[in-house]
One Martini backbone bead per residue (centre of mass of N, CA, C, O) as a GRO file, in nm:
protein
  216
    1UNK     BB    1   9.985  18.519   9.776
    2UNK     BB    2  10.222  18.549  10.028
    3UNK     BB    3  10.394  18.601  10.333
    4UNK     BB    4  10.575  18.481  10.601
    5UNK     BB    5  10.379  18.520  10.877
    6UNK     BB    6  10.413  18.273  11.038
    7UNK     BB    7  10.656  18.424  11.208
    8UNK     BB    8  10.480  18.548  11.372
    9UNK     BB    9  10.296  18.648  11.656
   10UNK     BB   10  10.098  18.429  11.839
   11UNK     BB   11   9.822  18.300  11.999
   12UNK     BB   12   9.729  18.100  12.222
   13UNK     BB   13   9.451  17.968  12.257
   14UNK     BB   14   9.212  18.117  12.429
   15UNK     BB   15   9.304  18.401  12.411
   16UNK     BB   16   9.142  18.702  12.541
   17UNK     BB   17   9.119  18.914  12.269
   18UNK     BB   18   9.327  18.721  12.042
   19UNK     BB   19   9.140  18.596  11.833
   20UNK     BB   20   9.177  18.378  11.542
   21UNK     BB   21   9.160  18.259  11.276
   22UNK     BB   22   9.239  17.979  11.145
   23UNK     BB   23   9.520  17.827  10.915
   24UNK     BB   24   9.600  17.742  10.566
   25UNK     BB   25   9.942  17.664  10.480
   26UNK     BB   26  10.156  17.721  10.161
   27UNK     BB   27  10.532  17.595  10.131
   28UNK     BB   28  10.689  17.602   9.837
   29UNK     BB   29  10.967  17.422   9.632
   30UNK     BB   30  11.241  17.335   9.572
   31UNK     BB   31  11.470  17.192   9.632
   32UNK     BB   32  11.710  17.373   9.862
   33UNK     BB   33  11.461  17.599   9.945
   34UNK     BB   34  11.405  17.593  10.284
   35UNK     BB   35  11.141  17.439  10.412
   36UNK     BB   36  11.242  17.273  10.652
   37UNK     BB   37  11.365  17.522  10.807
   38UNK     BB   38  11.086  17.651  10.799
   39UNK     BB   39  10.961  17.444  10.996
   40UNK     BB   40  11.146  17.477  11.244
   41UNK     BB   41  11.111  17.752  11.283
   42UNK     BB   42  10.787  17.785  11.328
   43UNK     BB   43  10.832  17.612  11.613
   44UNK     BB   44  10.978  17.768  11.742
   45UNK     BB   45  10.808  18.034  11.775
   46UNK     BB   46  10.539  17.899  11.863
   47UNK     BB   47  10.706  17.794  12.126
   48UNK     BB   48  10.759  18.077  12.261
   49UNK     BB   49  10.439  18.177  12.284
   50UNK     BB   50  10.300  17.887  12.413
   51UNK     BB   51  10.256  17.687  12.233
   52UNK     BB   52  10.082  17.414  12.063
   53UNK     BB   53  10.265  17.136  11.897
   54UNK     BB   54  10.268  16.943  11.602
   55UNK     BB   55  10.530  16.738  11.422
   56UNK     BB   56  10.537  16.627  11.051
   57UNK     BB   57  10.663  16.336  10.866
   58UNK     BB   58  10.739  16.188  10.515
   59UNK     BB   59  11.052  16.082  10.422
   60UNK     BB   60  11.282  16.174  10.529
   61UNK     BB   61  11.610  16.254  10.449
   62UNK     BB   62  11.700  16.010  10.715
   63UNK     BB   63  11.454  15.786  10.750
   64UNK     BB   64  11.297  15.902  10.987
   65UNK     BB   65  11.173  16.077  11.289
   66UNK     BB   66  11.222  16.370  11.105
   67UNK     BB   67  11.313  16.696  11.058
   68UNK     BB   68  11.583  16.792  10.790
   69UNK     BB   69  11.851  16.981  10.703
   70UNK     BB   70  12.119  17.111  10.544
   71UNK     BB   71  12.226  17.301  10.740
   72UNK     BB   72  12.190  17.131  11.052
   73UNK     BB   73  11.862  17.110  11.084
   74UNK     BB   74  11.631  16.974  11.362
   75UNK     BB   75  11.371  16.722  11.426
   76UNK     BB   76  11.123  16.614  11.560
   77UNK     BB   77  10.885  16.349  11.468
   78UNK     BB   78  10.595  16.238  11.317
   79UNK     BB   79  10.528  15.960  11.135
   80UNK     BB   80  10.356  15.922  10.821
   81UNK     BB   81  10.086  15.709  10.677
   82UNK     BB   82   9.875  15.638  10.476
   83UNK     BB   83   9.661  15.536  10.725
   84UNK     BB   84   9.658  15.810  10.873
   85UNK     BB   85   9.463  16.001  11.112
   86UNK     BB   86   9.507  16.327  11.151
   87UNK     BB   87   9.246  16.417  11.306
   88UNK     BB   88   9.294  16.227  11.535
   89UNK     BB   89   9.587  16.248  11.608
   90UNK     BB   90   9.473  16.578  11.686
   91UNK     BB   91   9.240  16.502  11.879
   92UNK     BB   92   9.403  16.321  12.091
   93UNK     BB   93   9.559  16.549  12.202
   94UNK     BB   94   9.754  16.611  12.565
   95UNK     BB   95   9.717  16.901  12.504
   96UNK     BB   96   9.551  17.126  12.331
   97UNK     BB   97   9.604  17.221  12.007
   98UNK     BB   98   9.704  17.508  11.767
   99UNK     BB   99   9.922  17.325  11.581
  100UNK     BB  100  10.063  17.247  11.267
  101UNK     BB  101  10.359  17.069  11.120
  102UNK     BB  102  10.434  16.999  10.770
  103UNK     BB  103  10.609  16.770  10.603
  104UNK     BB  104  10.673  16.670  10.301
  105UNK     BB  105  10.343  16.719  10.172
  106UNK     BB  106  10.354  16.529   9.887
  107UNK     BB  107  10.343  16.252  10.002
  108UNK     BB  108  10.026  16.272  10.091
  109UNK     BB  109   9.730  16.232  10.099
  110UNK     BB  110   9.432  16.339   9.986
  111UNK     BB  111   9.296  16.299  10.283
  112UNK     BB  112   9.517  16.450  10.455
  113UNK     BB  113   9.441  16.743  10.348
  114UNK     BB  114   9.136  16.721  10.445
  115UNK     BB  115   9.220  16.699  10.770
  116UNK     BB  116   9.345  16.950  10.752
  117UNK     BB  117   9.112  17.125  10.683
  118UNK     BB  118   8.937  17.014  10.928
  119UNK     BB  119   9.100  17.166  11.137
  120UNK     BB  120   9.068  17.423  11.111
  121UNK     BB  121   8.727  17.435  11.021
  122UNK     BB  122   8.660  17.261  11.351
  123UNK     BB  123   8.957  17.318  11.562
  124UNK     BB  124   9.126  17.588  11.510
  125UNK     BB  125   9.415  17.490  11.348
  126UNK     BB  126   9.668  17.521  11.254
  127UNK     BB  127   9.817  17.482  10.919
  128UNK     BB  128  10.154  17.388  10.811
  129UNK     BB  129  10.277  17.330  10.470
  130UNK     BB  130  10.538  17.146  10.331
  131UNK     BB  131  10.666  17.128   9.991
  132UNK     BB  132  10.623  17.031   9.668
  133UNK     BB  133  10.473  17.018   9.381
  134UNK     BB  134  10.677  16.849   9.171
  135UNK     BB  135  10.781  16.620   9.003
  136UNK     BB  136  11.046  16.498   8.787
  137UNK     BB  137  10.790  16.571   8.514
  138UNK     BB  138  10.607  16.829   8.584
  139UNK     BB  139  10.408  16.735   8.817
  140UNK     BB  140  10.155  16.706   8.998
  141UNK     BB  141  10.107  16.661   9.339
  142UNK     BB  142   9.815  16.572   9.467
  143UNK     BB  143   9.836  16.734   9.728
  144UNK     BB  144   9.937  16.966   9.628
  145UNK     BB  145   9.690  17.043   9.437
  146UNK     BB  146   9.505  17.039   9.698
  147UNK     BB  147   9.643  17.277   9.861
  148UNK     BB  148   9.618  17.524   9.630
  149UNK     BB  149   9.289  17.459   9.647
  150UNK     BB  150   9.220  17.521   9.972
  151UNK     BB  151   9.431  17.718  10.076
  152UNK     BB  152   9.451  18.048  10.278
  153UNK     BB  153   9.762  18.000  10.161
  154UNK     BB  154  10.040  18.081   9.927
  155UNK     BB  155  10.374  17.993   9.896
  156UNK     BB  156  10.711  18.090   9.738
  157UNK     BB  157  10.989  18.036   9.801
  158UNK     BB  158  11.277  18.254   9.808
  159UNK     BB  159  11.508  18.074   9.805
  160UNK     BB  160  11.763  18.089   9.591
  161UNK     BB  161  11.796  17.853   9.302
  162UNK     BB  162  12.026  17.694   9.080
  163UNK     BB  163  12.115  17.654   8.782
  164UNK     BB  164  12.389  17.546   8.625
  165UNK     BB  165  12.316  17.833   8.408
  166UNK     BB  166  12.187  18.064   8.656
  167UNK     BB  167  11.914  17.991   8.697
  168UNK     BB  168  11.595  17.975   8.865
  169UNK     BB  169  11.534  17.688   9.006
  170UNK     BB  170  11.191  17.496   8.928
  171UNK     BB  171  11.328  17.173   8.879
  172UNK     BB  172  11.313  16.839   8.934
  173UNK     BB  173  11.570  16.603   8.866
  174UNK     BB  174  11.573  16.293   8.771
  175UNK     BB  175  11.866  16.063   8.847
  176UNK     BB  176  12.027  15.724   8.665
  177UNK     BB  177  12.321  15.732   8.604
  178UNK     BB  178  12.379  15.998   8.498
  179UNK     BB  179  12.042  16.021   8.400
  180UNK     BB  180  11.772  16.139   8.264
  181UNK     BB  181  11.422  16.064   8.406
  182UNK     BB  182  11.085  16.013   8.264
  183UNK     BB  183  11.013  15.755   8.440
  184UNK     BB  184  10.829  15.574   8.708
  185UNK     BB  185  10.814  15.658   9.058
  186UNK     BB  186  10.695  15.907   9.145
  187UNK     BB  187  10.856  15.773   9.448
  188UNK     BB  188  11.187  15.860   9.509
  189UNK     BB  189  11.430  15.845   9.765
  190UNK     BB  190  11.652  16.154   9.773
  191UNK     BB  191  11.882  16.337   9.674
  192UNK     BB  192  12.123  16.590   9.568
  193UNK     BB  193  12.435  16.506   9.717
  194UNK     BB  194  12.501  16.285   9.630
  195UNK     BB  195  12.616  15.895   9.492
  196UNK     BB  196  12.411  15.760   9.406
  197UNK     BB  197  12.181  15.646   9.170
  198UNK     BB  198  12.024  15.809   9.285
  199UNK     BB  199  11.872  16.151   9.212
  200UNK     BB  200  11.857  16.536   9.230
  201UNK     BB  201  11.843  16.784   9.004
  202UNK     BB  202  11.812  17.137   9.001
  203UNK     BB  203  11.604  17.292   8.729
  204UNK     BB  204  11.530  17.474   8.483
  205UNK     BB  205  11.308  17.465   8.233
  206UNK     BB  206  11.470  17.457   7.973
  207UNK     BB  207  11.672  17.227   8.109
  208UNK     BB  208  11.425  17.008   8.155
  209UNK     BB  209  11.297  16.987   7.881
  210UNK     BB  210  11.617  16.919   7.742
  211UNK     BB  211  11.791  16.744   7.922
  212UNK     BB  212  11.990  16.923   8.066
  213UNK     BB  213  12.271  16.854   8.338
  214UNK     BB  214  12.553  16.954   8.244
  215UNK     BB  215  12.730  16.952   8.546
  216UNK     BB  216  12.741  16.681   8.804
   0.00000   0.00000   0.00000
């Protein structure tokens, strides 16, 4: 585990005397916990250094090609398919990119997990990967279990999300017509704040295994 270091100032590639090493980093956390705010903040800092940088994301709850928070920070983003050759699209940008952030990335293919280490590790170029670990079962996302194993550093973002009996909230529970299911398609997108028929309650371990969800 690690600090959130990316937030540091880095040199543009290729300034001498000031190069080090790319790096794969995995910044996860439940629903709520400002992963999404953090992938906006993290291009923010590398764009004001002078780097160059392309932002990626995947089902974002926007519905569109955004990065959104719930706080009401956005921005561009390119929307990613599961047949998208990460490595391709990122060694054709011009001019030649530094760094790449990544939303939403519990998402994303296992191959494109590969690509994403793959440009680390031939083409120098920083990879920042945000996104949930598990999904509404409390089983990991193929890509999260694939980032674990791969990345050069891994952080569980510290802002406190709360489960409804004040424990710290630790996983997303899929609720159906205001019940808890654990059967279905890994992927269904949804919110935590709406009122549609589907959405997602971050529950404590206790409560999420007891299928309590408290107060709607």
């Amino acid at each position: 585990m690690s600090d959130l270091s990316a937030l540091s100032s880095v040199p543009p590639a290729g300034v001498s005397g000031l190069h080090r090493d790319a790096v794969l980093k995995f910044f996860y956390g439940p629903m709520d916990c400002g992963k999404s705010t953090l992938a906006l903040q993290i291009n923010y800092n590398h764009r004001r250094q002078g780097r160059r940088g392309l932002v990626l994301t995947k089902h974002d709850r926007s519905g569109g090609p955004r990065v959104t928070s719930r706080i009401g920070l956005d921005g561009d983003a390119y929307e990613v398919s599961d047949d998208c050759d990460l490595g391709e699209l990122v060694r054709r940008a011009q001019p030649r990119l530094d760094y790449v952030v990544c939303d939403e990335v519990q998402f994303y293919t296992v191959a494109q997990v590969e690509q994403l280490a793959d440009l680390v590790d031939d083409c120098d170029i920083d990879v920042y990967a945000f996104g949930l670990a598990s999904d509404f079962r409390a089983e990991l996302f193929p890509a999260a279990r694939r980032l674990f194993e791969l990345a050069d550093e891994v952080s569980r973002l510290q802002v406190e999300v709360l489960c409804w009996c004040g424990r710290p909230g630790q996983l997303n529970a899929r609720t159906v017509g205001g019940e808890l299911v654990r059967a279905g398609e890994q992927v269904v997108i949804a919110d935590t704040d709406d009122s549609t028929e589907v959405r997602y309650k971050v529950l404590c371990r206790r409560h999420h295994r007891a299928g309590d969800l408290g107060r709607l």
